[in-house]
Short mmCIF file of C-alpha atoms in Angstrom, two decimals:
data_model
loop_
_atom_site.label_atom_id
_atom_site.label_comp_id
_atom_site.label_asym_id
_atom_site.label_seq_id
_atom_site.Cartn_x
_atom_site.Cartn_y
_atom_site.Cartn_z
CA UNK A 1 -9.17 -12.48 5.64
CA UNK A 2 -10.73 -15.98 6.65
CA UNK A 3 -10.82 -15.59 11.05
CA UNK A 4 -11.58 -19.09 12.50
CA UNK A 5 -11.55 -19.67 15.99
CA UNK A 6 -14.29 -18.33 18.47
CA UNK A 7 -13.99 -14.45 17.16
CA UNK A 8 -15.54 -11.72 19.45
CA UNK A 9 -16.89 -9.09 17.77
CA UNK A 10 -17.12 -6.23 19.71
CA UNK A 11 -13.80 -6.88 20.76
CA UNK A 12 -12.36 -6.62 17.44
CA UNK A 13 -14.59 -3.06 16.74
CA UNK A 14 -12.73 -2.23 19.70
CA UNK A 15 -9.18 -3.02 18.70
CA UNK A 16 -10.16 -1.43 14.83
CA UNK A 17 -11.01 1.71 16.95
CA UNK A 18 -7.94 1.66 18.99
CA UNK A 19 -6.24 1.26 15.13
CA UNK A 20 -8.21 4.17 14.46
CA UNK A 21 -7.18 6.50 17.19
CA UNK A 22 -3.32 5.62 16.81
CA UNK A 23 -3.08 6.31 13.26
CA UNK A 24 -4.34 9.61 12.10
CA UNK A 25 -4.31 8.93 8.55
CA UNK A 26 -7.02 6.47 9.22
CA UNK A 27 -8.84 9.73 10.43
CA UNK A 28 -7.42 12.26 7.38
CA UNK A 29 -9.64 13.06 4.75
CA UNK A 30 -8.90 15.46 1.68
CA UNK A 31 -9.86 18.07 0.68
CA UNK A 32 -9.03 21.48 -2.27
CA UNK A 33 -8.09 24.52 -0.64
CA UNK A 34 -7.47 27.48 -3.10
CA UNK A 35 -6.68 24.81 -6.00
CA UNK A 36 -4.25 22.83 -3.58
CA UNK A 37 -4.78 18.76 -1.91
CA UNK A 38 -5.13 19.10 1.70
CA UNK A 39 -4.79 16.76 4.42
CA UNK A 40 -7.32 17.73 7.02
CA UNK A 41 -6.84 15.25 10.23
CA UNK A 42 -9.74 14.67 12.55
CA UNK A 43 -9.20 14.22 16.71
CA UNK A 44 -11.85 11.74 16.33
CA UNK A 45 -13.82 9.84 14.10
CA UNK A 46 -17.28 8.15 13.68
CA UNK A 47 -16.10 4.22 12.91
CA UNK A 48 -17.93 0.96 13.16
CA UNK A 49 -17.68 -2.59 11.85
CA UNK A 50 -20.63 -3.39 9.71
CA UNK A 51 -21.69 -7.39 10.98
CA UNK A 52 -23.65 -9.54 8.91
CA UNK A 53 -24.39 -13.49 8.61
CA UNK A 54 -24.03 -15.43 5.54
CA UNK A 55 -23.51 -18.63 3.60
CA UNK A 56 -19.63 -19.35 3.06
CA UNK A 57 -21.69 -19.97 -0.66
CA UNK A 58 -22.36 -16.08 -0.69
CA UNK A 59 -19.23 -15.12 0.45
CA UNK A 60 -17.83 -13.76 -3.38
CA UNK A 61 -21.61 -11.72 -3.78
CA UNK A 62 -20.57 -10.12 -0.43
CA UNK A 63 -17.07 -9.41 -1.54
CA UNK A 64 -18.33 -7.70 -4.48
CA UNK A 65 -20.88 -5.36 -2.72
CA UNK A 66 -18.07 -4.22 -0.43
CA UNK A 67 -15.65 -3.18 -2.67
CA UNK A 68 -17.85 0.58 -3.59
CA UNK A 69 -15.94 4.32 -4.26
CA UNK A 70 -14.41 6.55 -1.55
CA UNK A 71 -15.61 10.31 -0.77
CA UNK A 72 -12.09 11.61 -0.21
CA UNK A 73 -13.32 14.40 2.19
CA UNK A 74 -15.44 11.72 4.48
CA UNK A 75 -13.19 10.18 6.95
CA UNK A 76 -12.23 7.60 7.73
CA UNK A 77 -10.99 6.43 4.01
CA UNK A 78 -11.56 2.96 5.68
CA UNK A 79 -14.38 0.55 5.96
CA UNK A 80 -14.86 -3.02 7.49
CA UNK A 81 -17.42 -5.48 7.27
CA UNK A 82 -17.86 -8.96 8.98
CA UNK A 83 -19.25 -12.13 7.83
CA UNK A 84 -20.01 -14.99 9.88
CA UNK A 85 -20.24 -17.82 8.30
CA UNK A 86 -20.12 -20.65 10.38
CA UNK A 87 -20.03 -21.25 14.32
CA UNK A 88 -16.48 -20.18 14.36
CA UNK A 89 -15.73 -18.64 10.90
CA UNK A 90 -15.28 -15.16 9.84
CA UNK A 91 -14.70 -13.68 6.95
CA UNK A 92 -13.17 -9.86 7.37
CA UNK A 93 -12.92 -7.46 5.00
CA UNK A 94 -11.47 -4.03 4.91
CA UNK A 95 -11.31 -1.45 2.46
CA UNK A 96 -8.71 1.50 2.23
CA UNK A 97 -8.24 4.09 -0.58
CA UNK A 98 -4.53 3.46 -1.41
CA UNK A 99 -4.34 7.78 -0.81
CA UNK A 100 -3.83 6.52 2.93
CA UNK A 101 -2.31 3.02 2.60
CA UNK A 102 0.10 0.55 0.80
CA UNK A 103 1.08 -2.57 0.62
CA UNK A 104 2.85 -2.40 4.32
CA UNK A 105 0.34 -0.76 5.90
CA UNK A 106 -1.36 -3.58 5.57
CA UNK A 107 0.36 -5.71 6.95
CA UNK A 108 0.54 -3.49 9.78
CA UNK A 109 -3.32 -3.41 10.27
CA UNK A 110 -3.40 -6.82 10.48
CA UNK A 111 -0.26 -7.54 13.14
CA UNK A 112 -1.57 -4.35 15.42
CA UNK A 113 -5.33 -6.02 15.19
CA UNK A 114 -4.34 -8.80 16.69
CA UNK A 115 -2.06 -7.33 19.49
CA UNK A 116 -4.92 -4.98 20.05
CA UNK A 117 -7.25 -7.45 19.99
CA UNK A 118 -5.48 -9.25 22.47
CA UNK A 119 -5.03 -6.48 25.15
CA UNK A 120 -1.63 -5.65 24.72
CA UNK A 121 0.32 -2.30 24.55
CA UNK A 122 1.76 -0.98 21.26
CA UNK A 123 4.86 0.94 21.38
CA UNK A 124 3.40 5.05 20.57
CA UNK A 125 4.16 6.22 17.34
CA UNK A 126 7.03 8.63 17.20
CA UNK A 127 5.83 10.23 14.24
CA UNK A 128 2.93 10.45 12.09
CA UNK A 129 1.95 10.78 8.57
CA UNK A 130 1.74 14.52 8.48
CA UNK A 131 5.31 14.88 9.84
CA UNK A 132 6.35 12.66 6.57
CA UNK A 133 4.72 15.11 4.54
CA UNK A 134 6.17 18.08 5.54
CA UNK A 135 9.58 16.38 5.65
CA UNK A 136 8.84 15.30 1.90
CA UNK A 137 7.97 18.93 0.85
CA UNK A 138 10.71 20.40 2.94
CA UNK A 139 13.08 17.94 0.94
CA UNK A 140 11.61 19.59 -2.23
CA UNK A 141 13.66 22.54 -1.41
CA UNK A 142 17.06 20.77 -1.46
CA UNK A 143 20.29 20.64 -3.27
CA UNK A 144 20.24 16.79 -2.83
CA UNK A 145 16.68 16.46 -4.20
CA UNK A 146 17.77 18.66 -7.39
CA UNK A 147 20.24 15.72 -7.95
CA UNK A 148 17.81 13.05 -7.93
CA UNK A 149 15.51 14.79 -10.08
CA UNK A 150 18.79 15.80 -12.53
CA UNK A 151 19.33 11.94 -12.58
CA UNK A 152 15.40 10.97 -13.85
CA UNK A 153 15.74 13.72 -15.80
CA UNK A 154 18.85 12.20 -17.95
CA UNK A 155 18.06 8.94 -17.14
CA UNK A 156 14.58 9.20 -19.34
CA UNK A 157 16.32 12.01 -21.79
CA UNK A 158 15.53 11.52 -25.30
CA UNK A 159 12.26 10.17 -27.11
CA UNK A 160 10.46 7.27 -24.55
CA UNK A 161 10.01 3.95 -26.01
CA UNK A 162 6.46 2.72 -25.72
CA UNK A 163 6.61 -1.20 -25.45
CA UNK A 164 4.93 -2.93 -28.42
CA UNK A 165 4.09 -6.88 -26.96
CA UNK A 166 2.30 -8.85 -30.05
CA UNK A 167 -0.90 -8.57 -28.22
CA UNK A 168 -4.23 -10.85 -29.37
CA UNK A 169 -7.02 -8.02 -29.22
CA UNK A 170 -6.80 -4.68 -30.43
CA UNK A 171 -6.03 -1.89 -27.86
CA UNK A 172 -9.11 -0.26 -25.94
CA UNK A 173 -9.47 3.16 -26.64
CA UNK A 174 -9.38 3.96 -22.81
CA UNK A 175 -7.05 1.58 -20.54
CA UNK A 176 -9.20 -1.56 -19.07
CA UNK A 177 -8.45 -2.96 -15.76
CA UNK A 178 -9.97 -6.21 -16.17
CA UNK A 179 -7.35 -8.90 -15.28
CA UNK A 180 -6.29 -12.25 -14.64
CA UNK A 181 -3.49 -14.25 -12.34
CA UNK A 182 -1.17 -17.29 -14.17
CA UNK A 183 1.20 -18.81 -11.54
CA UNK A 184 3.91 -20.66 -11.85
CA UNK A 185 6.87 -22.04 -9.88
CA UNK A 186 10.50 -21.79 -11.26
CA UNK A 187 12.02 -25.50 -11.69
CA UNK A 188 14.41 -26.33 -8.63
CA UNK A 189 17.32 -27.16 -10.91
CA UNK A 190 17.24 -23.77 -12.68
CA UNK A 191 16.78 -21.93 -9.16
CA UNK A 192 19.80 -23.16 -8.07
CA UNK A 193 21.45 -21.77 -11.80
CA UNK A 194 19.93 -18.63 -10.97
CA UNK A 195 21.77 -18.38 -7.76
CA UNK A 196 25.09 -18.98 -9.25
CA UNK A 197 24.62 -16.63 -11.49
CA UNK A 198 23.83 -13.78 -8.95
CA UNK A 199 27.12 -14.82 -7.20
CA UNK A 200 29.32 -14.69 -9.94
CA UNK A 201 28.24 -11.51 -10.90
CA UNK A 202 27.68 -9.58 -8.31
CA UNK A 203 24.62 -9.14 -8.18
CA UNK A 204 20.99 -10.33 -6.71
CA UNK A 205 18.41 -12.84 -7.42
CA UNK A 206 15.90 -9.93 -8.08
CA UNK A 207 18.71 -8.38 -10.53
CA UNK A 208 19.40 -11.42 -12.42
CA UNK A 209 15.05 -12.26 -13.20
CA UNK A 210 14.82 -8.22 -13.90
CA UNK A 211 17.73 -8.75 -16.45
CA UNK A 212 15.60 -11.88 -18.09
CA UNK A 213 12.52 -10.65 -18.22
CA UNK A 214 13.84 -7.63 -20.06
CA UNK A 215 15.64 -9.62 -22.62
CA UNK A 216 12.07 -12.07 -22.99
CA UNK A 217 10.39 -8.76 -23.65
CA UNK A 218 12.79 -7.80 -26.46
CA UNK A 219 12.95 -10.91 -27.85
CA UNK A 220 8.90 -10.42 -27.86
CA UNK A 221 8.75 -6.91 -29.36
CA UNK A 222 11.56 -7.05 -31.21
CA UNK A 223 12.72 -3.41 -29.30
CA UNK A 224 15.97 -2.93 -27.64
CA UNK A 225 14.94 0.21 -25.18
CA UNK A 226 12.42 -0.26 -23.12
CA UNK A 227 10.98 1.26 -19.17
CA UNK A 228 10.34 -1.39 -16.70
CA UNK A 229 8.49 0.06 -13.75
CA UNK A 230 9.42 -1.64 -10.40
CA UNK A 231 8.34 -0.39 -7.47
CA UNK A 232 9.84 0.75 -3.82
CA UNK A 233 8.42 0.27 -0.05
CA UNK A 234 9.97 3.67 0.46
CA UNK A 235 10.11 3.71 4.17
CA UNK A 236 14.03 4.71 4.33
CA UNK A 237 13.74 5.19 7.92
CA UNK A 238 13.14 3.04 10.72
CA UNK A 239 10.25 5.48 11.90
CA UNK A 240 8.38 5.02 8.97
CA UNK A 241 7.89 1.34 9.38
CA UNK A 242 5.58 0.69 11.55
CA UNK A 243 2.82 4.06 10.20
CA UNK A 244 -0.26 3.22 8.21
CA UNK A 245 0.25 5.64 5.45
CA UNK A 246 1.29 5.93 0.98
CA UNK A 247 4.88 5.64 1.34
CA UNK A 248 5.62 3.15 -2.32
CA UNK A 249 6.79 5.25 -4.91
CA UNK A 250 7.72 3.01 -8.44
CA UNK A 251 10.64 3.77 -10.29
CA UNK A 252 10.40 4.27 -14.16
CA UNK A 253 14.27 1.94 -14.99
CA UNK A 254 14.89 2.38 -18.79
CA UNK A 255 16.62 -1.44 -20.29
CA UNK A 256 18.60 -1.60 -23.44
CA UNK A 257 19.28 -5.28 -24.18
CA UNK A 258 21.18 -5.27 -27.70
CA UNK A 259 21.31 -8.62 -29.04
CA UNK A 260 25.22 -9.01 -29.40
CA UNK A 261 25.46 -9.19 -25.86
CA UNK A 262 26.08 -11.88 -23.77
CA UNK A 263 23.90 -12.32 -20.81
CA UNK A 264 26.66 -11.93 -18.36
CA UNK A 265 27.60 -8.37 -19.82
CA UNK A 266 23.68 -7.60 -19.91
CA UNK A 267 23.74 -8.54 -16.36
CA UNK A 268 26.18 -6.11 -14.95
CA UNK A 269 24.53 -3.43 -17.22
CA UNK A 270 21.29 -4.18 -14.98
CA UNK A 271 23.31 -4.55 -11.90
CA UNK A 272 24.34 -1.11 -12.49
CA UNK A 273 21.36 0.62 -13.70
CA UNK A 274 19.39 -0.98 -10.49
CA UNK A 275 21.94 0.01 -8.08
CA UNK A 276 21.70 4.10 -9.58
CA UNK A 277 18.01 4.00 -9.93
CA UNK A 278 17.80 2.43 -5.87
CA UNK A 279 20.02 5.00 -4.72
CA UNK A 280 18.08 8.06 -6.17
CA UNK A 281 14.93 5.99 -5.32
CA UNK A 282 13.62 9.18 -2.98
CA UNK A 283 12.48 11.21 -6.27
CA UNK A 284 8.56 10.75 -6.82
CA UNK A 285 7.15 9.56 -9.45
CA UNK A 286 4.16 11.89 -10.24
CA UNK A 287 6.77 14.34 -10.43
CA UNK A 288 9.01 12.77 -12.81
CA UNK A 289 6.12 12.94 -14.72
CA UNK A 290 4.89 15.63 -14.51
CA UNK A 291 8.65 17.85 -15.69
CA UNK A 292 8.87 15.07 -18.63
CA UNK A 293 5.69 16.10 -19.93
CA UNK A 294 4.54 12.92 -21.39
CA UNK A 295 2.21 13.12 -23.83
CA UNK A 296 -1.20 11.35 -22.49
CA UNK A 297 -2.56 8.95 -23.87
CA UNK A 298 -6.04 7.15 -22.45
CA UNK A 299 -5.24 3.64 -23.74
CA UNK A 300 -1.84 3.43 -21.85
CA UNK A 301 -0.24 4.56 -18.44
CA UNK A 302 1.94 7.39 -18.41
CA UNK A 303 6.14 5.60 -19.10
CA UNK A 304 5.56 1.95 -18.74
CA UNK A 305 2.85 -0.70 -19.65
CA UNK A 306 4.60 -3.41 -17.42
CA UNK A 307 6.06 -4.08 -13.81
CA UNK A 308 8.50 -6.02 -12.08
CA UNK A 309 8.18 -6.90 -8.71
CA UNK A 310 10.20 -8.94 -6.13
CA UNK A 311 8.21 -9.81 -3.50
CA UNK A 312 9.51 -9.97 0.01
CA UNK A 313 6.68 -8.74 2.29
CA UNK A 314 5.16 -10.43 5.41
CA UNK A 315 2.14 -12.14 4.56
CA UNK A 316 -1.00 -10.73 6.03
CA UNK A 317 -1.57 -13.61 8.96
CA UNK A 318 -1.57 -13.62 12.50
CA UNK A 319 -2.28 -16.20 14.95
CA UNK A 320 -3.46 -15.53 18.25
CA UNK A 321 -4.40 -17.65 21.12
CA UNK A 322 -7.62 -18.61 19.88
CA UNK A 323 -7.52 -17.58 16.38
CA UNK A 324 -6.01 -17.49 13.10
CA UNK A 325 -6.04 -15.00 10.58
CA UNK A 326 -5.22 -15.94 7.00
CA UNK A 327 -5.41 -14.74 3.69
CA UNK A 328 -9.17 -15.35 1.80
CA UNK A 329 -8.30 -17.01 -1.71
CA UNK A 330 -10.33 -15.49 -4.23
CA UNK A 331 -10.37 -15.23 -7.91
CA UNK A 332 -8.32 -12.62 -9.00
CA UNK A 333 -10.00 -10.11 -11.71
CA UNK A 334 -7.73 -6.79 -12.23
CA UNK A 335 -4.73 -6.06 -14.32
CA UNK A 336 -3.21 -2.49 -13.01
CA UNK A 337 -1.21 -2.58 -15.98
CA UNK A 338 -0.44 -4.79 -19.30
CA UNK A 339 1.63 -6.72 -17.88
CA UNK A 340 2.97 -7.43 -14.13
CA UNK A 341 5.42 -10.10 -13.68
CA UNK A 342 5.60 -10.72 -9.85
CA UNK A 343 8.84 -13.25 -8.41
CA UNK A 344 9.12 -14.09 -4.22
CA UNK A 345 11.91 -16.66 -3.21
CA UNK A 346 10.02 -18.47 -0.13
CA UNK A 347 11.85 -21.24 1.65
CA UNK A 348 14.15 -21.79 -1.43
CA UNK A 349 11.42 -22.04 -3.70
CA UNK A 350 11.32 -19.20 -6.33
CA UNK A 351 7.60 -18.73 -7.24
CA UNK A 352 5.98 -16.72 -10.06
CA UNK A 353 2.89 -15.01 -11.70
CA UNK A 354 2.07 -12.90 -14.53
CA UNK A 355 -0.97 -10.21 -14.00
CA UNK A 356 -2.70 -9.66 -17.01
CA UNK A 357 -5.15 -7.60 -19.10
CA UNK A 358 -7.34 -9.86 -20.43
CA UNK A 359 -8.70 -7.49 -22.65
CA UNK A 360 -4.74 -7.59 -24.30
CA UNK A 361 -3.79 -11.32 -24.13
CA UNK A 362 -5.02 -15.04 -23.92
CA UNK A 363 -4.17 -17.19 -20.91
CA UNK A 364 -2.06 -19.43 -23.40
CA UNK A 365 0.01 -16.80 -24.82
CA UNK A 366 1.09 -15.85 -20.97
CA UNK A 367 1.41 -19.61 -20.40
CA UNK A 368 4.07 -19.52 -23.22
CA UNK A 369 5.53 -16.43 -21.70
CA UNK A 370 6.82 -18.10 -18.55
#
């Protein structure tokens, strides 16, 4: 995050240990006890914010150093480091293994920061992330988690279909992670198209791109069953919302655009197939897995090579009295899968962008894609 205004440092160590000692996953480490994961939660933990002074022109080099491997049994599974850069210009970085954080949480860091930072009072947690835990693997046990796992289990019945995208370089052997970002914005004319077509069906804006971008990738691979992966905040309860904590679980949706359909009969096959998979969302993925026994293979990920995300999370900014917190644009250099198409609808303005493996396909060929 770029901080600009006059930034006090030990102030902000402060409000990062504050974070620290409200949140006890940010002091849980993990550890194997007689071959099972264990959560082991510290009353306290050593934390400080590593400072340093820099060029804004070595700002990437410094960026790159941070970003280093976690030892899952040393809390905390966080670290922070400080640049400044200029008389009133920060850059902050923090690190968090994803074991102990999502996409929420922070968010969450970054709102609480700046109230802590600022002196004021948070509202105590009612629960934490070891009550979540339990409740998850108390869940386990019941007749309504038999029926969600029943419903994966038919849903993905049958032989998988692996998604075969005309790619430009041969496969890796092993799955690469190196990436790019294309972005693009959806013309205003065709937004508005988009709408009306969610409203005559039924349906929602994040229903009707799903439905298109599973017919593109038939029309590209020539298949007609394929398993989109889309993932799920997960926080079902108003509790949950405000904890630091791995609450996103992805759901594994299985398409089968035919090509006598029309669109609009497509459409309310998606509509329907969302609306199931959404409301048997609460079955974990690693598990679905796991009692499918899919055969492993190192060059791919385990029942889908490609997401779909709508995005509708806060951005990670605050603004305080004297400062302003706001998101550090950097080139972006990872691919978690083959393919990730990500869609937001901001102030009326549907935006999009493709995340890549570069090691898979050319900038142009994704250019042509959207």
């Amino acid at each position: 995050l770029v901080v600009e205004g006059p930034l006090e440092a030990d102030r902000l160590e402060e409000a990062f240990r504050q974070l620290v000692a409200r949140h006890e996953t940010l002091r849980t480490s993990f550890e194997m006890v007689d071959g099972e994961v264990v959560q082991r939660v510290y009353d306290q933990v050593e934390f400080a914010v590593e400072r340093l002074q820099a060029h804004e022109s070595e700002a990437e080099a410094y960026i790159e150093s941070f970003v280093r491997s976690f030892d899952l049994q040393q809390a905390p599974l966080l670290r922070v480091r400080l640049v400044q850069t200029g008389p009133e210009r920060h850059l902050l970085m923090y690190d968090m293994h994803h074991i102990i954080s999502d996409g929420v949480s922070s968010n969450n860091i970054v709102q609480e920061l700046g109230q802590l930072y600022e002196g004021q009072a948070l509202e105590p947690l009612s629960i934490q992330y070891k009550d979540y835990a339990v409740w998850q693997q108390q869940e386990m046990q019941r007749e309504s988690y038999q029926r969600r796992e029943q419903f994966w289990l038919e849903h993905l019945a049958g032989e998988l279909p692996v998604l075969d995208l005309p790619i430009a370089y041969p496969r890796p052997a092993v799955r690469s992670f190196e990436g790019a970002m294309y972005e693009f914005t959806v013309d205003p004319n065709v937004s508005g198209q988009l709408r009306r077509i969610a409203a005559q069906t039924g349906s929602t804006l994040y229903m009707v791109l799903l439905g298109a971008y599973t017919v593109l990738l038939s029309k590209y691979s020539g298949q007609d069953d394929m398993i989109i992966g889309t993932p799920v905040a997960g926080r079902l309860l108003p509790e949950l919302e405000p904890l630091i904590g791995m609450f996103v679980n992805t759901l594994a949706i299985r398409h089968q655009p035919q090509g006598n359909q029309t669109f609009h009969n497509y459409l309310l096959e998606v509509r329907d197939r969302t609306l199931q998979a959404f409301e048997h969302q609460d079955y974990p993925l690693e598990e679905l897995v796991e009692k499918l026994d899919v055969a492993r293979d190192a060059s791919r990920n385990p029942l889908f090579d490609t997401m779909f995300v709508l995005e509708n999370m806060e951005s990670q900014e605050a603004e305080l009295e004297t400062l302003t917190f706001s998101p550090y644009v950097q080139e972006h250099r990872t691919s978690k899968f083959d393919l990730t198409l990500s869609m937001s609808d901001e102030d009326g303005q549907i935006k999009g962008s493709f995340e890549y493996c570069t090691k898979l396909f050319g900038a142009d060929a994704i250019e042509r894609l959207t």
